[in-house]
Amino acid sequence: MSWLANLSRTYDNHAESIGQFEKKRNGREYALIPISHTTQSAHIEVILNGQGEFLKAEVIVKEEASTIIPCTEAAASRTSAPVPYPLFDKLVYVAGDYASYVGEVKGTPHADYMEQLRTWCTSPYTHRKVESVYRYLEKGTLIADLVEYEVLHVNAGGKLLDKWSSDMEESGKEKPDIFKVIASEQSSAFVRFAVQIPGDTEPRLWRDRAVQQAFIQFYDQQLAETDLCYVTGKQLPYADKHASRIRNSGDKTKLISANDTSGFTFRGRFRTSHDAASVSYEVSQKAHNALKWLIERQSFHLDGRVFLVWGPERLEMPDPLGDIFSYLNEEDEEEAAGDAAHKEYANEVRKALGGYRYDGDYKSNVLIMILDAATPGRLSIVYYRDLNKELFMDRLLKWHESCFWRHQYKKNAQDKYVAFTGAPATRDIAFAAYGPRASDKVVKGLLERMLPCIVDGRPIPIDIVRSAISRASNPVGMDMWEWEKTLSIACALVNKTNEERSFQVSLNKELDDRSYLFGRLLAIADVLERRALGREEKRATNAVRYMNTFAQRPGRTWSVIQSNLQPYQARMGTDAWYLNSLLDEVGAKLKPEEFTDSPLSGLYLLGFYSQRHDLYTSKKNKESEAGNGQDGEQADDSELENDHETNE
């Protein structure tokens, strides 16, 4: 029950946001909904005066369609049975002349709607604007007024048009606005009301806090039966039905549901669902409305799965699934791009995350939740953690300090690729492990599996690491940019799995690990051949082409690569002196018994990357010995950047 308590607390902590609409990047509006309310997408807005007289009507554009509507428990769970909403609803409920323009309907939806609205209007919690709506709808002329105002359209027989056909467009008639915003028939249009009263500053009933509060008080009196709330520990009116539409307005799934009274749900254990667990109406409403708001505001969606991180006091929290790049400013980016020592990198990470750590109460919590639906009617909490903020920040810091490498696949504000040192985002890990064409189902599974590695400190699943190493060892099947990205991410994963040895991006010339040394040899061969080919030649080197085989049988494959390298050594002549001597130096570190065909571990990728990076970023002559006057190899990251941008 802690998730309900935390969501309810989040709702109370941000009460000032209740009913305040915000806009998403796509222009759609959302808000923290008051209790006893829900949201619907409205199609038609009807404007009345204080006496309940029709003034005008208009079709609502999709970006402004989100409407906060009063809602009862029964209406929130309605399916095929006609259960009206208290104020705004579809034409079949609010229009007294619906049968004249559409045809006979099952049941008495309009009469039920008017009776419910009349009960509200005659209660002590009525509102004059609601009374204006009731007086207007009593006339039973809603559809007639909408047709006269050319919001709705009828056929030759005086009935509402079912759809707008292409034949009508060919005859020169312009498609009416109502058919641009509604996917089905006109008769299913949802209607909301505004009441213009002189001196009143908010005619829109769905944004009028006084109207919302009036319904909350009215409906609170309808909730008579009480039970022990398992969340608050108090005797309160209980929720018989809980909210749906949690992930989006078309989502029918529920987190809490118990509607099987005739099957085996309670047999032998409970008489009713309340015996199993009872949640008060107020807590259920607050928790579900807060969850809907948070999902709209700051969640990440993938194939129906929702990833959400928030704090009950401070909503914004660093995303454990993201990378450190998004938290760096331009100065930090320049520092992170350099070949900094691990201590300097750790300082940058601490500085980037420090704003979250020290903002607000250090005793506050961070909540992490993953939601997904296995069936159309049931929503489950796949993953949930309630962590102290200090503990969360410590674990996040440890992740970024241990699963790091140097990457060059992010763009800055100037839309240029920049290098940064840090842990890759989990979605980029999915890219490295499964490729760019992996299905969303596969990617969301990886994201769920990686989250405990970040938040709980569990080891990275070995199959993910092996898959990334395998793809990084097969550059021939990828474009250059794709391979470079896969390689750096694979190096980060390998670095994490060898956390106790604390590898750095900078070359470790003292390390005598067999796989690391073989990786260095491969990098030197790659750089030597690339220098011999020149910038104009873009084909893969022998070292790159044989990389996959090299990882499996390094002894035999190195002999082949070395043989193929000889023409390029001869072409470069004395210019290859330094690289040739480096090959001899690294090869001499390998013991004779290590020069075998036993497969290499993922450490060879670290040796390959670090050695190549060291050669490409040299800023001075490597050697000038014995009076030879040989110029050392000088290059910078521009060689890699040019390849990256050319192949992007």
XYZ file of C-alpha atoms in Angstrom:
648
model
C 0.000 0.000 0.000
C 3.014 2.314 0.226
C 2.688 3.314 -3.428
C -0.854 4.554 -2.776
C 0.291 6.472 0.301
C 3.185 8.075 -1.575
C 1.005 9.062 -4.534
C -1.613 10.516 -2.184
C 1.141 12.470 -0.406
C 2.404 13.736 -3.774
C -1.136 14.963 -4.542
C -1.370 16.854 -1.231
C 2.098 18.372 -1.626
C 1.148 19.874 -4.997
C -2.385 20.987 -4.234
C -1.646 24.378 -5.816
C -1.446 22.644 -9.219
C -4.948 21.138 -9.011
C -6.983 22.153 -12.041
C -4.087 24.145 -13.561
C -3.590 23.120 -17.171
C -0.077 22.722 -18.572
C 0.975 22.061 -22.157
C 3.102 19.222 -23.434
C 5.565 19.655 -26.278
C 2.972 18.471 -28.785
C 0.582 21.209 -27.637
C -1.838 18.908 -25.782
C -3.009 20.031 -22.352
C -2.987 18.114 -19.072
C -3.635 18.937 -15.415
C -3.672 17.531 -11.901
C -7.326 16.545 -11.620
C -9.471 17.298 -8.544
C -10.923 14.309 -6.699
C -14.315 13.103 -7.994
C -13.251 14.246 -11.462
C -11.667 12.754 -14.549
C -10.645 13.958 -18.005
C -12.275 13.478 -21.380
C -11.617 14.779 -24.870
C -14.547 17.029 -25.762
C -15.627 17.750 -29.353
C -18.244 20.514 -28.963
C -18.366 23.525 -26.647
C -21.751 25.139 -25.966
C -21.810 28.688 -24.559
C -24.856 29.807 -22.508
C -25.780 32.917 -20.566
C -26.729 33.041 -16.898
C -30.418 32.487 -17.689
C -29.719 29.221 -19.488
C -30.159 30.618 -23.010
C -28.128 29.380 -25.969
C -25.575 31.922 -27.225
C -23.272 29.989 -29.569
C -21.368 26.753 -30.051
C -18.117 25.679 -31.665
C -16.065 22.629 -32.530
C -13.007 22.213 -30.270
C -9.564 21.755 -31.810
C -7.741 18.628 -30.652
C -5.027 20.532 -28.763
C -7.676 22.127 -26.485
C -9.990 19.121 -26.199
C -8.803 17.906 -22.771
C -11.626 18.620 -20.327
C -11.889 18.081 -16.567
C -15.326 16.627 -15.897
C -17.185 15.703 -12.663
C -17.330 11.933 -12.327
C -18.992 9.348 -10.105
C -17.586 5.888 -9.372
C -20.231 4.258 -11.547
C -19.621 6.599 -14.495
C -15.852 6.131 -14.303
C -16.322 2.379 -14.802
C -19.142 2.452 -17.342
C -18.865 0.177 -20.363
C -21.986 -0.681 -22.369
C -24.503 0.197 -19.625
C -25.845 3.788 -19.839
C -24.390 5.522 -16.767
C -24.265 9.328 -17.165
C -21.528 11.706 -16.059
C -22.897 14.431 -13.741
C -22.340 17.483 -16.020
C -20.552 16.986 -19.374
C -21.293 13.961 -21.524
C -22.103 12.616 -24.971
C -25.097 13.774 -26.974
C -27.114 10.658 -26.142
C -27.112 11.761 -22.476
C -27.350 15.559 -22.668
C -29.617 16.075 -25.719
C -33.366 15.753 -25.123
C -33.999 15.688 -28.894
C -31.475 12.897 -29.581
C -34.146 10.408 -30.691
C -35.545 12.901 -33.254
C -32.167 13.274 -34.989
C -30.640 9.827 -34.533
C -33.279 7.256 -33.612
C -34.468 5.281 -30.632
C -31.928 4.425 -27.916
C -31.777 1.622 -25.371
C -32.699 2.549 -21.830
C -33.249 6.085 -20.584
C -29.815 7.767 -20.725
C -31.131 11.342 -21.016
C -33.691 10.941 -18.241
C -31.043 9.425 -15.960
C -28.685 12.289 -16.747
C -31.317 14.961 -16.042
C -32.355 13.322 -12.775
C -28.763 13.215 -11.578
C -28.204 16.849 -12.591
C -31.486 17.897 -10.919
C -30.397 16.231 -7.663
C -27.194 18.269 -7.697
C -29.041 21.506 -8.514
C -31.501 21.016 -5.630
C -28.788 20.153 -3.090
C -27.108 22.659 -0.728
C -24.001 22.346 -2.918
C -25.483 23.643 -6.156
C -23.859 26.321 -8.316
C -25.619 28.954 -10.411
C -23.709 27.998 -13.571
C -24.761 24.369 -13.179
C -28.362 25.540 -12.743
C -28.043 27.514 -16.003
C -26.992 24.328 -17.815
C -29.916 22.426 -16.284
C -32.449 25.100 -17.312
C -31.153 25.035 -20.884
C -31.148 21.256 -21.227
C -34.706 21.079 -19.855
C -35.816 22.668 -23.153
C -34.597 19.595 -25.079
C -33.314 21.595 -28.080
C -29.558 20.978 -27.936
C -29.095 19.128 -31.257
C -31.534 21.479 -33.007
C -29.478 24.484 -31.825
C -26.225 22.815 -32.905
C -27.647 22.045 -36.344
C -28.927 25.610 -36.720
C -25.508 26.933 -35.697
C -23.918 24.584 -38.300
C -21.859 22.671 -35.740
C -23.718 19.436 -36.507
C -24.976 18.489 -39.963
C -28.046 16.559 -41.135
C -28.952 14.665 -44.289
C -31.943 15.197 -46.561
C -34.147 13.246 -44.140
C -33.316 15.527 -41.234
C -31.155 12.939 -39.436
C -27.549 13.475 -38.353
C -25.013 12.473 -40.995
C -23.203 9.254 -40.101
C -20.008 10.236 -41.909
C -18.575 12.651 -44.464
C -18.046 10.821 -47.743
C -15.576 11.594 -50.516
C -18.497 12.184 -52.899
C -19.478 15.237 -50.880
C -15.970 16.673 -51.192
C -15.992 16.097 -54.943
C -19.223 18.088 -55.199
C -17.364 21.129 -53.859
C -18.533 21.019 -50.242
C -15.905 21.691 -47.608
C -15.489 19.039 -44.908
C -17.137 20.304 -41.678
C -14.950 20.818 -38.609
C -16.820 18.204 -36.569
C -15.672 15.439 -38.941
C -12.060 16.622 -38.559
C -11.994 16.035 -34.789
C -14.242 13.012 -34.322
C -13.293 9.547 -35.514
C -16.794 8.042 -35.384
C -20.311 9.374 -36.001
C -21.559 12.843 -35.046
C -23.964 11.252 -32.579
C -21.038 10.191 -30.371
C -19.747 13.754 -29.919
C -18.846 14.758 -26.360
C -20.247 18.133 -25.195
C -18.961 20.584 -22.597
C -20.547 23.855 -21.425
C -19.458 27.407 -20.664
C -21.713 29.975 -18.945
C -21.083 33.681 -19.420
C -22.160 35.801 -16.455
C -21.371 39.550 -16.222
C -18.520 40.109 -13.773
C -17.432 36.469 -13.762
C -13.877 35.916 -15.000
C -14.072 32.164 -15.723
C -17.009 31.072 -17.921
C -15.482 27.647 -18.633
C -17.100 25.247 -16.170
C -14.341 22.653 -16.606
C -11.793 25.161 -15.274
C -13.932 26.839 -12.616
C -12.604 25.708 -9.221
C -15.866 26.798 -7.513
C -17.894 24.443 -9.721
C -15.415 21.636 -9.120
C -15.496 22.155 -5.355
C -19.310 22.265 -5.375
C -19.460 18.814 -6.979
C -16.802 17.400 -4.630
C -18.909 18.452 -1.630
C -22.123 17.196 -3.259
C -20.706 13.773 -4.116
C -19.030 13.409 -0.725
C -22.513 13.342 0.796
C -23.460 10.433 -1.478
C -20.682 8.237 -0.030
C -22.364 6.832 3.050
C -20.765 3.402 3.679
C -17.428 3.427 5.496
C -14.693 0.863 6.117
C -11.156 0.743 7.462
C -8.786 2.299 4.907
C -5.657 0.156 4.633
C -3.621 3.214 3.573
C -4.534 5.778 6.246
C -5.724 3.424 9.011
C -8.921 5.497 9.404
C -12.609 4.655 9.067
C -13.561 6.412 5.812
C -15.962 6.040 2.869
C -14.453 3.263 0.783
C -13.949 3.087 -2.967
C -16.087 0.420 -4.573
C -14.665 1.012 -8.060
C -11.246 2.479 -8.885
C -10.053 4.687 -11.725
C -9.085 3.587 -15.206
C -7.544 5.681 -18.035
C -4.270 5.795 -16.117
C -1.735 5.784 -18.979
C -3.857 7.768 -21.461
C -7.468 8.731 -22.172
C -8.080 5.535 -24.149
C -6.608 3.207 -21.527
C -9.245 0.949 -19.949
C -6.860 -0.902 -17.621
C -7.054 -0.644 -13.816
C -4.487 -1.066 -11.080
C -7.102 -2.100 -8.500
C -10.080 -4.156 -9.599
C -12.363 -6.811 -8.086
C -15.497 -7.409 -10.124
C -15.717 -11.206 -10.149
C -18.344 -11.996 -7.506
C -19.550 -15.242 -9.077
C -16.248 -17.014 -9.794
C -13.492 -18.240 -7.527
C -12.074 -14.833 -6.566
C -13.270 -14.847 -2.942
C -14.426 -18.440 -2.430
C -13.027 -19.913 0.763
C -11.203 -16.703 1.700
C -13.368 -13.545 1.678
C -17.041 -12.638 1.436
C -16.433 -9.384 -0.466
C -13.539 -7.566 -2.098
C -13.355 -5.194 0.889
C -12.352 -8.102 3.122
C -9.245 -8.563 0.963
C -8.237 -4.894 0.894
C -10.121 -1.680 1.452
C -8.972 1.706 0.145
C -10.850 4.900 0.950
C -12.445 6.838 -1.892
C -10.390 9.966 -1.157
C -7.042 8.119 -1.137
C -7.917 6.193 -4.307
C -8.882 9.393 -6.111
C -5.817 11.328 -4.983
C -3.412 8.496 -5.769
C -4.805 7.716 -9.225
C -5.100 11.382 -10.204
C -1.526 12.066 -9.066
C -0.308 9.052 -11.038
C -2.113 10.204 -14.201
C -0.607 13.683 -13.803
C 2.916 12.362 -13.271
C 2.638 10.053 -16.283
C 1.551 12.952 -18.486
C 4.194 15.237 -17.013
C 7.428 13.272 -16.829
C 7.109 9.597 -17.723
C 8.787 7.651 -20.496
C 6.599 5.350 -22.630
C 7.736 2.377 -24.675
C 5.409 -0.208 -26.216
C 2.728 0.388 -23.571
C 5.196 0.221 -20.670
C 5.515 3.344 -18.512
C 8.753 4.268 -16.712
C 8.305 6.898 -13.989
C 10.660 8.510 -11.440
C 9.567 11.264 -9.057
C 9.823 12.652 -5.547
C 6.763 13.407 -3.374
C 8.187 16.864 -2.553
C 10.394 17.656 -5.545
C 8.923 16.051 -8.640
C 12.009 16.261 -10.867
C 14.613 13.637 -10.151
C 17.580 12.467 -12.251
C 16.507 9.708 -14.582
C 18.329 6.469 -13.688
C 17.764 5.232 -17.241
C 19.503 8.274 -18.776
C 23.138 9.275 -19.205
C 25.118 12.100 -17.605
C 25.286 14.121 -20.839
C 21.867 15.719 -20.334
C 22.977 17.160 -16.964
C 26.149 18.778 -18.248
C 26.351 22.437 -19.300
C 28.637 23.571 -22.120
C 31.653 24.039 -19.826
C 31.116 20.600 -18.324
C 30.831 19.099 -21.818
C 34.256 20.446 -22.736
C 35.775 19.016 -19.566
C 33.983 15.692 -19.966
C 35.210 15.475 -23.562
C 38.831 15.548 -22.474
C 40.892 12.543 -21.463
C 40.427 13.352 -17.793
C 41.513 11.183 -14.916
C 38.851 9.171 -13.165
C 38.904 11.477 -10.133
C 38.182 14.522 -12.318
C 35.372 12.683 -14.075
C 33.889 11.673 -10.710
C 33.918 15.324 -9.661
C 31.979 16.266 -12.792
C 29.376 13.583 -12.055
C 29.015 14.747 -8.457
C 28.636 18.350 -9.596
C 25.990 17.415 -12.174
C 23.904 15.435 -9.677
C 24.577 17.690 -6.706
C 21.661 19.995 -7.465
C 19.241 17.134 -6.901
C 20.993 15.825 -3.803
C 20.969 19.092 -1.855
C 17.690 20.578 -3.070
C 15.033 20.189 -0.379
C 14.851 17.755 2.527
C 17.641 15.185 2.416
C 15.317 12.743 4.232
C 12.765 12.803 1.419
C 12.180 9.826 -0.835
C 12.612 8.974 -4.500
C 9.998 6.725 -6.072
C 10.558 4.553 -9.130
C 7.675 2.770 -10.833
C 7.236 0.720 -14.002
C 3.705 0.008 -15.220
C 2.562 -2.393 -17.922
C -0.605 -4.225 -18.931
C -0.675 -7.947 -19.666
C -4.366 -7.822 -20.650
C -6.666 -5.001 -21.849
C -8.276 -4.664 -18.415
C -5.477 -5.142 -15.901
C -2.511 -2.851 -15.252
C 0.360 -4.133 -13.122
C 3.244 -2.515 -11.262
C 6.166 -4.361 -12.822
C 8.815 -2.630 -10.693
C 8.555 -0.370 -7.655
C 11.160 1.126 -5.348
C 10.790 3.623 -2.506
C 14.292 4.855 -1.680
C 15.729 7.502 0.576
C 17.001 10.302 -1.662
C 20.537 10.071 -0.260
C 20.658 6.326 -0.943
C 19.248 6.809 -4.448
C 21.795 9.503 -5.278
C 24.654 7.372 -3.903
C 23.645 4.401 -6.041
C 23.164 6.552 -9.113
C 26.564 8.140 -8.517
C 28.185 4.717 -8.172
C 26.621 3.619 -11.468
C 27.932 6.640 -13.361
C 31.382 6.291 -11.779
C 31.762 2.569 -12.526
C 29.948 1.945 -15.832
C 31.704 4.718 -17.746
C 33.679 5.134 -20.948
C 34.360 7.800 -23.533
C 31.545 8.227 -26.066
C 31.089 10.365 -29.154
C 27.503 9.876 -30.344
C 25.724 12.806 -28.641
C 24.998 16.182 -30.234
C 25.255 19.528 -28.468
C 23.099 22.645 -28.879
C 24.968 23.448 -32.111
C 23.962 20.039 -33.523
C 27.560 18.826 -33.552
C 28.828 15.524 -32.223
C 30.745 15.984 -28.987
C 32.698 13.539 -26.888
C 31.716 12.907 -23.292
C 32.814 10.477 -20.612
C 30.094 8.725 -18.681
C 27.708 5.818 -18.358
C 25.530 5.179 -21.414
C 21.759 5.508 -21.224
C 19.936 2.183 -20.970
C 18.290 2.753 -24.345
C 21.768 3.136 -25.863
C 22.778 -0.091 -24.129
C 19.860 -1.754 -25.935
C 21.224 -0.267 -29.175
C 24.648 -1.782 -28.507
C 23.290 -5.172 -27.453
C 20.525 -5.661 -30.035
C 21.139 -3.142 -32.803
C 19.111 -0.197 -34.137
C 16.305 -2.376 -35.483
C 15.451 -4.140 -32.209
C 11.712 -4.210 -31.495
C 10.226 -2.056 -28.740
C 9.247 -5.237 -26.902
C 12.898 -6.320 -26.719
C 14.100 -2.840 -25.734
C 11.558 -2.384 -22.936
C 12.558 -5.786 -21.554
C 16.189 -4.672 -21.412
C 15.268 -1.383 -19.730
C 13.373 -3.269 -17.034
C 16.303 -5.664 -16.478
C 18.865 -2.855 -16.304
C 17.001 -0.752 -13.737
C 17.857 -3.048 -10.752
C 21.511 -2.898 -11.845
C 21.433 0.877 -11.451
C 19.104 1.294 -8.476
C 19.765 -1.893 -6.504
C 23.420 -2.455 -7.442
C 22.868 -5.850 -9.079
C 25.343 -7.152 -11.692
C 24.561 -6.445 -15.342
C 22.985 -9.575 -16.902
C 25.818 -11.432 -18.605
C 23.814 -12.068 -21.800
C 23.517 -8.296 -22.365
C 27.265 -7.815 -21.920
C 28.088 -10.723 -24.227
C 25.690 -9.489 -26.894
C 27.270 -6.002 -26.848
C 30.793 -7.496 -27.032
C 29.758 -9.733 -29.931
C 28.304 -6.836 -31.924
C 31.299 -4.593 -31.167
C 33.553 -7.406 -32.467
C 31.733 -7.478 -35.810
C 32.260 -4.005 -37.348
C 32.015 -5.238 -40.954
C 28.229 -5.527 -40.690
C 27.742 -1.918 -39.558
C 28.298 1.648 -40.655
C 31.230 3.387 -39.015
C 29.088 5.578 -36.736
C 27.058 2.576 -35.561
C 30.156 0.558 -34.772
C 31.887 3.411 -32.922
C 28.787 3.855 -30.755
C 28.488 0.120 -30.114
C 32.194 -0.131 -29.309
C 32.248 2.616 -26.686
C 29.074 1.313 -25.000
C 30.444 -2.249 -24.959
C 33.620 -0.884 -23.344
C 31.513 0.765 -20.617
C 29.719 -2.524 -19.892
C 32.994 -4.453 -19.797
C 34.445 -1.807 -17.489
C 31.463 -2.228 -15.138
C 31.815 -6.016 -15.047
C 35.503 -5.535 -14.128
C 34.698 -2.832 -11.592
C 37.233 -4.081 -9.020
C 40.108 -3.456 -11.488
C 39.023 0.132 -12.257
C 40.020 0.522 -15.914
C 40.443 3.995 -17.411
C 40.015 5.355 -20.928
C 43.636 6.436 -20.903
C 46.060 3.720 -22.000
C 47.490 1.504 -19.255
C 50.969 0.656 -20.526
C 51.811 -1.433 -17.463
C 48.873 -3.842 -17.696
C 49.935 -7.296 -18.867
C 46.488 -8.890 -19.197
C 46.476 -11.183 -22.255
C 43.195 -9.903 -23.739
C 44.126 -6.266 -23.128
C 47.497 -6.712 -24.882
C 45.970 -8.470 -27.895
C 43.483 -5.581 -28.154
C 46.392 -3.126 -28.185
C 48.098 -5.056 -31.009
C 44.904 -4.956 -33.056
C 44.565 -1.184 -32.560
C 48.162 -0.513 -33.630
C 47.674 -2.606 -36.782
C 44.431 -0.726 -37.537
C 46.051 2.715 -37.131
C 49.134 1.731 -39.164
C 47.090 0.509 -42.134
C 44.710 3.486 -41.907
C 47.663 5.893 -42.047
C 49.062 4.043 -45.066
C 45.714 4.159 -46.892
C 45.226 7.887 -46.253
C 42.073 9.883 -45.541
C 40.587 9.381 -49.006
C 40.369 5.589 -48.699
C 37.364 4.600 -46.566
C 37.463 0.814 -46.804
C 37.892 -1.255 -43.639
C 41.383 -2.224 -42.584
C 42.486 -5.840 -42.192
C 42.400 -5.412 -38.426
C 38.757 -4.349 -38.563
C 37.737 -7.006 -41.090
C 39.302 -9.815 -39.041
C 38.164 -8.449 -35.678
C 35.430 -11.026 -35.052
C 37.710 -13.952 -35.886
C 40.527 -12.336 -33.918
C 38.391 -12.334 -30.749
C 37.766 -16.089 -31.141
C 41.205 -17.269 -32.340
C 43.714 -14.477 -31.651
C 46.969 -16.420 -32.171
C 46.220 -17.739 -35.659
C 44.367 -14.589 -36.782
C 47.158 -12.256 -35.653
C 49.568 -14.125 -37.923
C 47.219 -13.458 -40.871
C 46.809 -9.765 -39.966
C 50.553 -9.316 -39.522
C 51.201 -10.924 -42.902
C 48.641 -8.629 -44.609
C 50.179 -5.635 -42.831
C 53.601 -5.967 -44.405
C 52.788 -4.177 -47.721
C 51.533 -1.154 -45.764
C 54.618 -1.126 -43.558
C 56.731 -1.140 -46.706
C 54.652 1.684 -48.257
C 55.106 3.931 -45.214
C 58.830 3.182 -44.925
C 60.487 5.096 -42.120
C 57.176 6.852 -41.290
C 56.030 3.588 -39.747
C 59.055 3.363 -37.455
C 57.234 4.354 -34.265
C 54.237 2.080 -34.873
C 56.502 -0.847 -35.775
C 58.487 -0.382 -32.586
C 55.220 -0.138 -30.633
C 54.073 -3.445 -32.135
C 57.319 -5.042 -30.968
C 57.012 -3.478 -27.520
C 53.447 -4.706 -26.923
C 54.121 -8.115 -28.472
C 57.087 -8.599 -26.147
C 54.748 -8.240 -23.141
C 52.842 -11.363 -24.216
C 54.218 -14.548 -22.655
C 54.864 -17.432 -25.084
C 52.221 -19.602 -23.408
C 49.634 -16.808 -23.887
C 50.074 -16.640 -27.657
C 47.336 -19.225 -28.293
C 43.912 -19.461 -29.918
C 41.999 -19.296 -26.634
C 39.130 -16.763 -27.054
C 39.673 -13.254 -25.703
C 37.588 -11.695 -22.961
C 35.828 -8.366 -23.359
C 38.954 -6.649 -22.016
C 40.450 -6.790 -25.491
C 37.943 -4.094 -26.514
C 39.283 -1.834 -23.743
C 42.839 -2.401 -24.928
C 41.814 -1.763 -28.538
C 39.931 1.438 -27.722
C 42.534 2.867 -25.321
C 45.486 2.167 -27.628
C 43.735 3.634 -30.671
C 42.558 6.643 -28.672
C 46.104 7.179 -27.401
C 47.503 7.169 -30.951
C 44.804 9.451 -32.354
C 45.047 12.048 -29.584
C 48.839 12.446 -29.404
C 49.802 16.126 -29.176
C 53.559 15.743 -29.405
C 56.180 13.628 -31.109
C 56.028 10.131 -29.733
C 59.656 9.388 -30.252
C 62.749 10.920 -31.743
C 65.503 8.608 -30.712
C 69.042 7.584 -31.645
C 69.463 10.552 -33.991
C 66.918 9.094 -36.409
C 64.872 12.299 -36.345
C 61.720 10.319 -36.995
C 58.587 12.355 -36.484
C 56.077 10.738 -34.182
C 52.550 10.052 -35.238
C 50.305 13.050 -34.651
C 46.581 13.068 -35.097
C 43.472 14.034 -33.246
C 39.840 13.041 -32.930
C 39.017 14.759 -36.218
C 39.832 11.527 -38.049
C 37.165 9.683 -36.101
C 34.757 12.635 -36.262
C 35.054 12.825 -40.052
C 34.307 9.121 -40.358
C 31.428 9.481 -37.904
C 29.749 12.347 -39.763
C 30.406 10.857 -43.205
C 28.743 7.585 -42.323
C 25.940 9.048 -40.164
